[in-house]
Amino acid sequence: MSEVDWESLREKAIEASRRAYCPYSDFPVGVAGVTTDGRVFTGCNVENASYGVGLCAECGLVSALHLGGGGLFAAVYCVGGDGQALMPCGRCRQLLWENGGPACLLMTPEGVLPMSQILPQAFGPDDLATRSGH
Ligand code: THU
């Protein structure tokens, strides 16, 4: 994976946020990610009248990744309705961990950080393999 084009990812995340379905929170979120082999996917949040089942933008992003052939994200940019970097919620950090791993880069309000710093000591697939106790 060559140098990440953060500005292009941000533009795609903003574009995705314009498709958000968020009549309940009025808080649009868009996210864009590029895979280690250069494919770009996006997602937006999709809310529901049954509030608790609303989908974060990252859910759509991860679904798009798998529909598009799978793989791992190398870099992800999530934005709020203000177009600025937005930190993924705790649940979505777990989603990004599974689909990007510790080296995946995330744009944050404090600059670019690896997922290993966004979700330290993360639970992941390795734990399932090594920590079941049998
Ligand atoms: N939201 C996301 O889409 N991603 C996040 O990481 C944080 C929160 C959405 C969920 C809900 O539709 C709205 O933002 C307000 O919480």
PDB file of C-alpha atoms and ligand atoms in Angstrom:
ATOM      1  CA  MET A   1       0.000   0.000   0.000  1.00  0.00           C
ATOM      2  CA  SER A   2       1.548   3.295  -1.060  1.00  0.00           C
ATOM      3  CA  GLU A   3       1.019   6.642   0.680  1.00  0.00           C
ATOM      4  CA  VAL A   4      -2.575   7.147   1.887  1.00  0.00           C
ATOM      5  CA  ASP A   5      -4.507   9.890   0.059  1.00  0.00           C
ATOM      6  CA  TRP A   6      -6.220  11.236   3.175  1.00  0.00           C
ATOM      7  CA  GLU A   7      -7.873  14.155   1.381  1.00  0.00           C
ATOM      8  CA  SER A   8      -9.536  11.830  -1.126  1.00  0.00           C
ATOM      9  CA  LEU A   9     -10.718   9.543   1.701  1.00  0.00           C
ATOM     10  CA  ARG A  10     -12.126  12.546   3.541  1.00  0.00           C
ATOM     11  CA  GLU A  11     -14.016  13.709   0.436  1.00  0.00           C
ATOM     12  CA  LYS A  12     -15.505  10.240  -0.036  1.00  0.00           C
ATOM     13  CA  ALA A  13     -16.489  10.092   3.643  1.00  0.00           C
ATOM     14  CA  ILE A  14     -18.220  13.471   3.358  1.00  0.00           C
ATOM     15  CA  GLU A  15     -20.022  12.290   0.200  1.00  0.00           C
ATOM     16  CA  ALA A  16     -21.172   9.176   2.085  1.00  0.00           C
ATOM     17  CA  SER A  17     -22.368  11.261   5.042  1.00  0.00           C
ATOM     18  CA  ARG A  18     -24.742  13.062   2.659  1.00  0.00           C
ATOM     19  CA  ARG A  19     -26.523   9.716   2.144  1.00  0.00           C
ATOM     20  CA  ALA A  20     -26.966   9.104   5.875  1.00  0.00           C
ATOM     21  CA  TYR A  21     -30.474   8.218   7.032  1.00  0.00           C
ATOM     22  CA  CYS A  22     -30.562   9.864  10.452  1.00  0.00           C
ATOM     23  CA  PRO A  23     -34.011  11.401  11.025  1.00  0.00           C
ATOM     24  CA  TYR A  24     -33.860  10.633  14.768  1.00  0.00           C
ATOM     25  CA  SER A  25     -30.446  11.931  15.771  1.00  0.00           C
ATOM     26  CA  ASP A  26     -29.980  14.421  12.929  1.00  0.00           C
ATOM     27  CA  PHE A  27     -26.308  13.399  13.198  1.00  0.00           C
ATOM     28  CA  PRO A  28     -25.005  12.240   9.819  1.00  0.00           C
ATOM     29  CA  VAL A  29     -21.859  10.132   9.740  1.00  0.00           C
ATOM     30  CA  GLY A  30     -19.845   9.049   6.725  1.00  0.00           C
ATOM     31  CA  VAL A  31     -16.819   6.822   6.541  1.00  0.00           C
ATOM     32  CA  ALA A  32     -14.397   5.797   3.821  1.00  0.00           C
ATOM     33  CA  GLY A  33     -11.710   3.161   3.917  1.00  0.00           C
ATOM     34  CA  VAL A  34      -9.019   1.993   1.538  1.00  0.00           C
ATOM     35  CA  THR A  35      -7.870  -1.623   1.567  1.00  0.00           C
ATOM     36  CA  THR A  36      -4.278  -2.806   1.534  1.00  0.00           C
ATOM     37  CA  ASP A  37      -4.715  -3.489  -2.199  1.00  0.00           C
ATOM     38  CA  GLY A  38      -6.168  -0.067  -2.964  1.00  0.00           C
ATOM     39  CA  ARG A  39      -9.942  -0.605  -3.089  1.00  0.00           C
ATOM     40  CA  VAL A  40     -12.067   2.154  -1.555  1.00  0.00           C
ATOM     41  CA  PHE A  41     -15.354   1.541   0.265  1.00  0.00           C
ATOM     42  CA  THR A  42     -17.764   3.853   2.046  1.00  0.00           C
ATOM     43  CA  GLY A  43     -20.609   3.720   4.532  1.00  0.00           C
ATOM     44  CA  CYS A  44     -23.188   5.966   6.188  1.00  0.00           C
ATOM     45  CA  ASN A  45     -25.320   5.584   9.296  1.00  0.00           C
ATOM     46  CA  VAL A  46     -28.827   4.202   8.868  1.00  0.00           C
ATOM     47  CA  GLU A  47     -31.197   4.749  11.783  1.00  0.00           C
ATOM     48  CA  ASN A  48     -34.494   3.085  12.614  1.00  0.00           C
ATOM     49  CA  ALA A  49     -37.763   3.949  14.365  1.00  0.00           C
ATOM     50  CA  SER A  50     -36.678   1.254  16.820  1.00  0.00           C
ATOM     51  CA  TYR A  51     -33.780   3.472  17.894  1.00  0.00           C
ATOM     52  CA  GLY A  52     -31.532   0.774  19.310  1.00  0.00           C
ATOM     53  CA  VAL A  53     -31.204  -1.111  16.043  1.00  0.00           C
ATOM     54  CA  GLY A  54     -29.772   1.820  14.084  1.00  0.00           C
ATOM     55  CA  LEU A  55     -26.635   1.045  12.121  1.00  0.00           C
ATOM     56  CA  CYS A  56     -23.448   3.053  12.438  1.00  0.00           C
ATOM     57  CA  ALA A  57     -21.673   4.160   9.275  1.00  0.00           C
ATOM     58  CA  GLU A  58     -18.881   1.671   9.973  1.00  0.00           C
ATOM     59  CA  CYS A  59     -21.365  -1.223   9.747  1.00  0.00           C
ATOM     60  CA  GLY A  60     -22.120  -0.231   6.158  1.00  0.00           C
ATOM     61  CA  LEU A  61     -18.417   0.188   5.454  1.00  0.00           C
ATOM     62  CA  VAL A  62     -17.583  -3.314   6.647  1.00  0.00           C
ATOM     63  CA  SER A  63     -20.517  -4.821   4.755  1.00  0.00           C
ATOM     64  CA  ALA A  64     -19.355  -3.071   1.570  1.00  0.00           C
ATOM     65  CA  LEU A  65     -15.832  -4.454   2.116  1.00  0.00           C
ATOM     66  CA  HIS A  66     -17.072  -8.028   2.204  1.00  0.00           C
ATOM     67  CA  LEU A  67     -19.457  -7.525  -0.713  1.00  0.00           C
ATOM     68  CA  GLY A  68     -16.500  -6.135  -2.621  1.00  0.00           C
ATOM     69  CA  GLY A  69     -14.266  -9.150  -2.119  1.00  0.00           C
ATOM     70  CA  GLY A  70     -13.089  -8.815   1.497  1.00  0.00           C
ATOM     71  CA  GLY A  71      -9.565  -8.062   2.625  1.00  0.00           C
ATOM     72  CA  LEU A  72      -8.175  -5.645   5.172  1.00  0.00           C
ATOM     73  CA  PHE A  73      -8.464  -1.901   5.533  1.00  0.00           C
ATOM     74  CA  ALA A  74      -5.169  -0.027   5.486  1.00  0.00           C
ATOM     75  CA  ALA A  75      -6.672   3.369   6.331  1.00  0.00           C
ATOM     76  CA  VAL A  76     -10.063   4.709   7.437  1.00  0.00           C
ATOM     77  CA  TYR A  77     -11.520   8.224   7.682  1.00  0.00           C
ATOM     78  CA  CYS A  78     -14.768   8.781   9.566  1.00  0.00           C
ATOM     79  CA  VAL A  79     -16.490  12.188   9.555  1.00  0.00           C
ATOM     80  CA  GLY A  80     -19.427  13.830  11.294  1.00  0.00           C
ATOM     81  CA  GLY A  81     -21.861  16.216   9.638  1.00  0.00           C
ATOM     82  CA  ASP A  82     -19.269  18.965  10.087  1.00  0.00           C
ATOM     83  CA  GLY A  83     -16.912  17.140   7.723  1.00  0.00           C
ATOM     84  CA  GLN A  84     -14.256  16.778  10.418  1.00  0.00           C
ATOM     85  CA  ALA A  85     -12.641  13.580  11.690  1.00  0.00           C
ATOM     86  CA  LEU A  86     -14.961  11.742  14.079  1.00  0.00           C
ATOM     87  CA  MET A  87     -13.831   9.016  16.463  1.00  0.00           C
ATOM     88  CA  PRO A  88     -15.665   5.741  15.871  1.00  0.00           C
ATOM     89  CA  CYS A  89     -17.764   4.554  18.805  1.00  0.00           C
ATOM     90  CA  GLY A  90     -16.460   1.655  20.906  1.00  0.00           C
ATOM     91  CA  ARG A  91     -18.414  -0.999  19.031  1.00  0.00           C
ATOM     92  CA  CYS A  92     -17.174   0.291  15.687  1.00  0.00           C
ATOM     93  CA  ARG A  93     -13.573   0.298  16.874  1.00  0.00           C
ATOM     94  CA  GLN A  94     -14.062  -3.436  17.357  1.00  0.00           C
ATOM     95  CA  LEU A  95     -15.433  -3.728  13.803  1.00  0.00           C
ATOM     96  CA  LEU A  96     -12.456  -1.828  12.428  1.00  0.00           C
ATOM     97  CA  TRP A  97     -10.066  -3.976  14.448  1.00  0.00           C
ATOM     98  CA  GLU A  98     -11.445  -7.164  12.895  1.00  0.00           C
ATOM     99  CA  ASN A  99     -11.334  -5.723   9.385  1.00  0.00           C
ATOM    100  CA  GLY A 100      -8.141  -3.708   9.521  1.00  0.00           C
ATOM    101  CA  GLY A 101      -6.041  -5.155  12.300  1.00  0.00           C
ATOM    102  CA  PRO A 102      -3.549  -3.325  14.525  1.00  0.00           C
ATOM    103  CA  ALA A 103      -1.704  -1.600  11.659  1.00  0.00           C
ATOM    104  CA  CYS A 104      -4.790  -0.032  10.070  1.00  0.00           C
ATOM    105  CA  LEU A 105      -4.506   3.764  10.244  1.00  0.00           C
ATOM    106  CA  LEU A 106      -7.337   5.997  11.409  1.00  0.00           C
ATOM    107  CA  MET A 107      -7.639   9.745  10.964  1.00  0.00           C
ATOM    108  CA  THR A 108      -8.491  11.229  14.357  1.00  0.00           C
ATOM    109  CA  PRO A 109      -8.930  14.786  15.645  1.00  0.00           C
ATOM    110  CA  GLU A 110      -5.348  14.365  16.947  1.00  0.00           C
ATOM    111  CA  GLY A 111      -3.952  13.161  13.632  1.00  0.00           C
ATOM    112  CA  VAL A 112      -3.311   9.753  12.118  1.00  0.00           C
ATOM    113  CA  LEU A 113      -3.126   6.882  14.630  1.00  0.00           C
ATOM    114  CA  PRO A 114      -2.890   3.104  14.243  1.00  0.00           C
ATOM    115  CA  MET A 115      -5.735   0.927  15.454  1.00  0.00           C
ATOM    116  CA  SER A 116      -3.374  -0.514  18.069  1.00  0.00           C
ATOM    117  CA  GLN A 117      -3.668   2.881  19.808  1.00  0.00           C
ATOM    118  CA  ILE A 118      -7.381   3.320  19.114  1.00  0.00           C
ATOM    119  CA  LEU A 119      -8.298  -0.015  20.709  1.00  0.00           C
ATOM    120  CA  PRO A 120      -5.419  -1.026  22.986  1.00  0.00           C
ATOM    121  CA  GLN A 121      -5.238  -4.620  24.202  1.00  0.00           C
ATOM    122  CA  ALA A 122      -8.091  -5.449  21.862  1.00  0.00           C
ATOM    123  CA  PHE A 123     -10.010  -8.673  21.984  1.00  0.00           C
ATOM    124  CA  GLY A 124      -9.816 -10.346  18.587  1.00  0.00           C
ATOM    125  CA  PRO A 125      -9.773 -13.520  16.516  1.00  0.00           C
ATOM    126  CA  ASP A 126      -6.484 -14.649  18.094  1.00  0.00           C
ATOM    127  CA  ASP A 127      -8.147 -14.791  21.502  1.00  0.00           C
ATOM    128  CA  LEU A 128     -10.777 -17.168  20.154  1.00  0.00           C
ATOM    129  CA  ALA A 129      -8.021 -19.427  18.907  1.00  0.00           C
ATOM    130  CA  THR A 130      -5.838 -19.345  22.017  1.00  0.00           C
ATOM    131  CA  ARG A 131      -7.953 -18.466  25.051  1.00  0.00           C
ATOM    132  CA  SER A 132     -10.951 -20.812  25.006  1.00  0.00           C
ATOM    133  CA  GLY A 133      -9.418 -22.985  27.702  1.00  0.00           C
ATOM    134  CA  HIS A 134      -9.846 -26.167  25.678  1.00  0.00           C
TER     135      HIS A 134
HETATM  136  N1  THU B   1     -22.595   6.915  14.650  1.00  0.00           N
HETATM  137  C1  THU B   1     -21.908   6.288  13.635  1.00  0.00           C
HETATM  138  O1  THU B   1     -22.437   6.109  12.535  1.00  0.00           O
HETATM  139  N2  THU B   1     -20.635   5.910  13.877  1.00  0.00           N
HETATM  140  C2  THU B   1     -19.966   6.117  15.041  1.00  0.00           C
HETATM  141  O2  THU B   1     -18.849   5.622  15.202  1.00  0.00           O
HETATM  142  C3  THU B   1     -20.557   6.979  16.072  1.00  0.00           C
HETATM  143  C4  THU B   1     -22.026   7.172  15.962  1.00  0.00           C
HETATM  144  C5  THU B   1     -23.990   7.295  14.399  1.00  0.00           C
HETATM  145  C6  THU B   1     -25.010   6.446  15.121  1.00  0.00           C
HETATM  146  C7  THU B   1     -26.205   7.370  15.145  1.00  0.00           C
HETATM  147  O3  THU B   1     -26.923   7.198  13.937  1.00  0.00           O
HETATM  148  C8  THU B   1     -25.609   8.773  15.178  1.00  0.00           C
HETATM  149  O4  THU B   1     -24.219   8.615  14.828  1.00  0.00           O
HETATM  150  C9  THU B   1     -25.697   9.466  16.524  1.00  0.00           C
HETATM  151  O5  THU B   1     -25.195   8.655  17.527  1.00  0.00           O
END
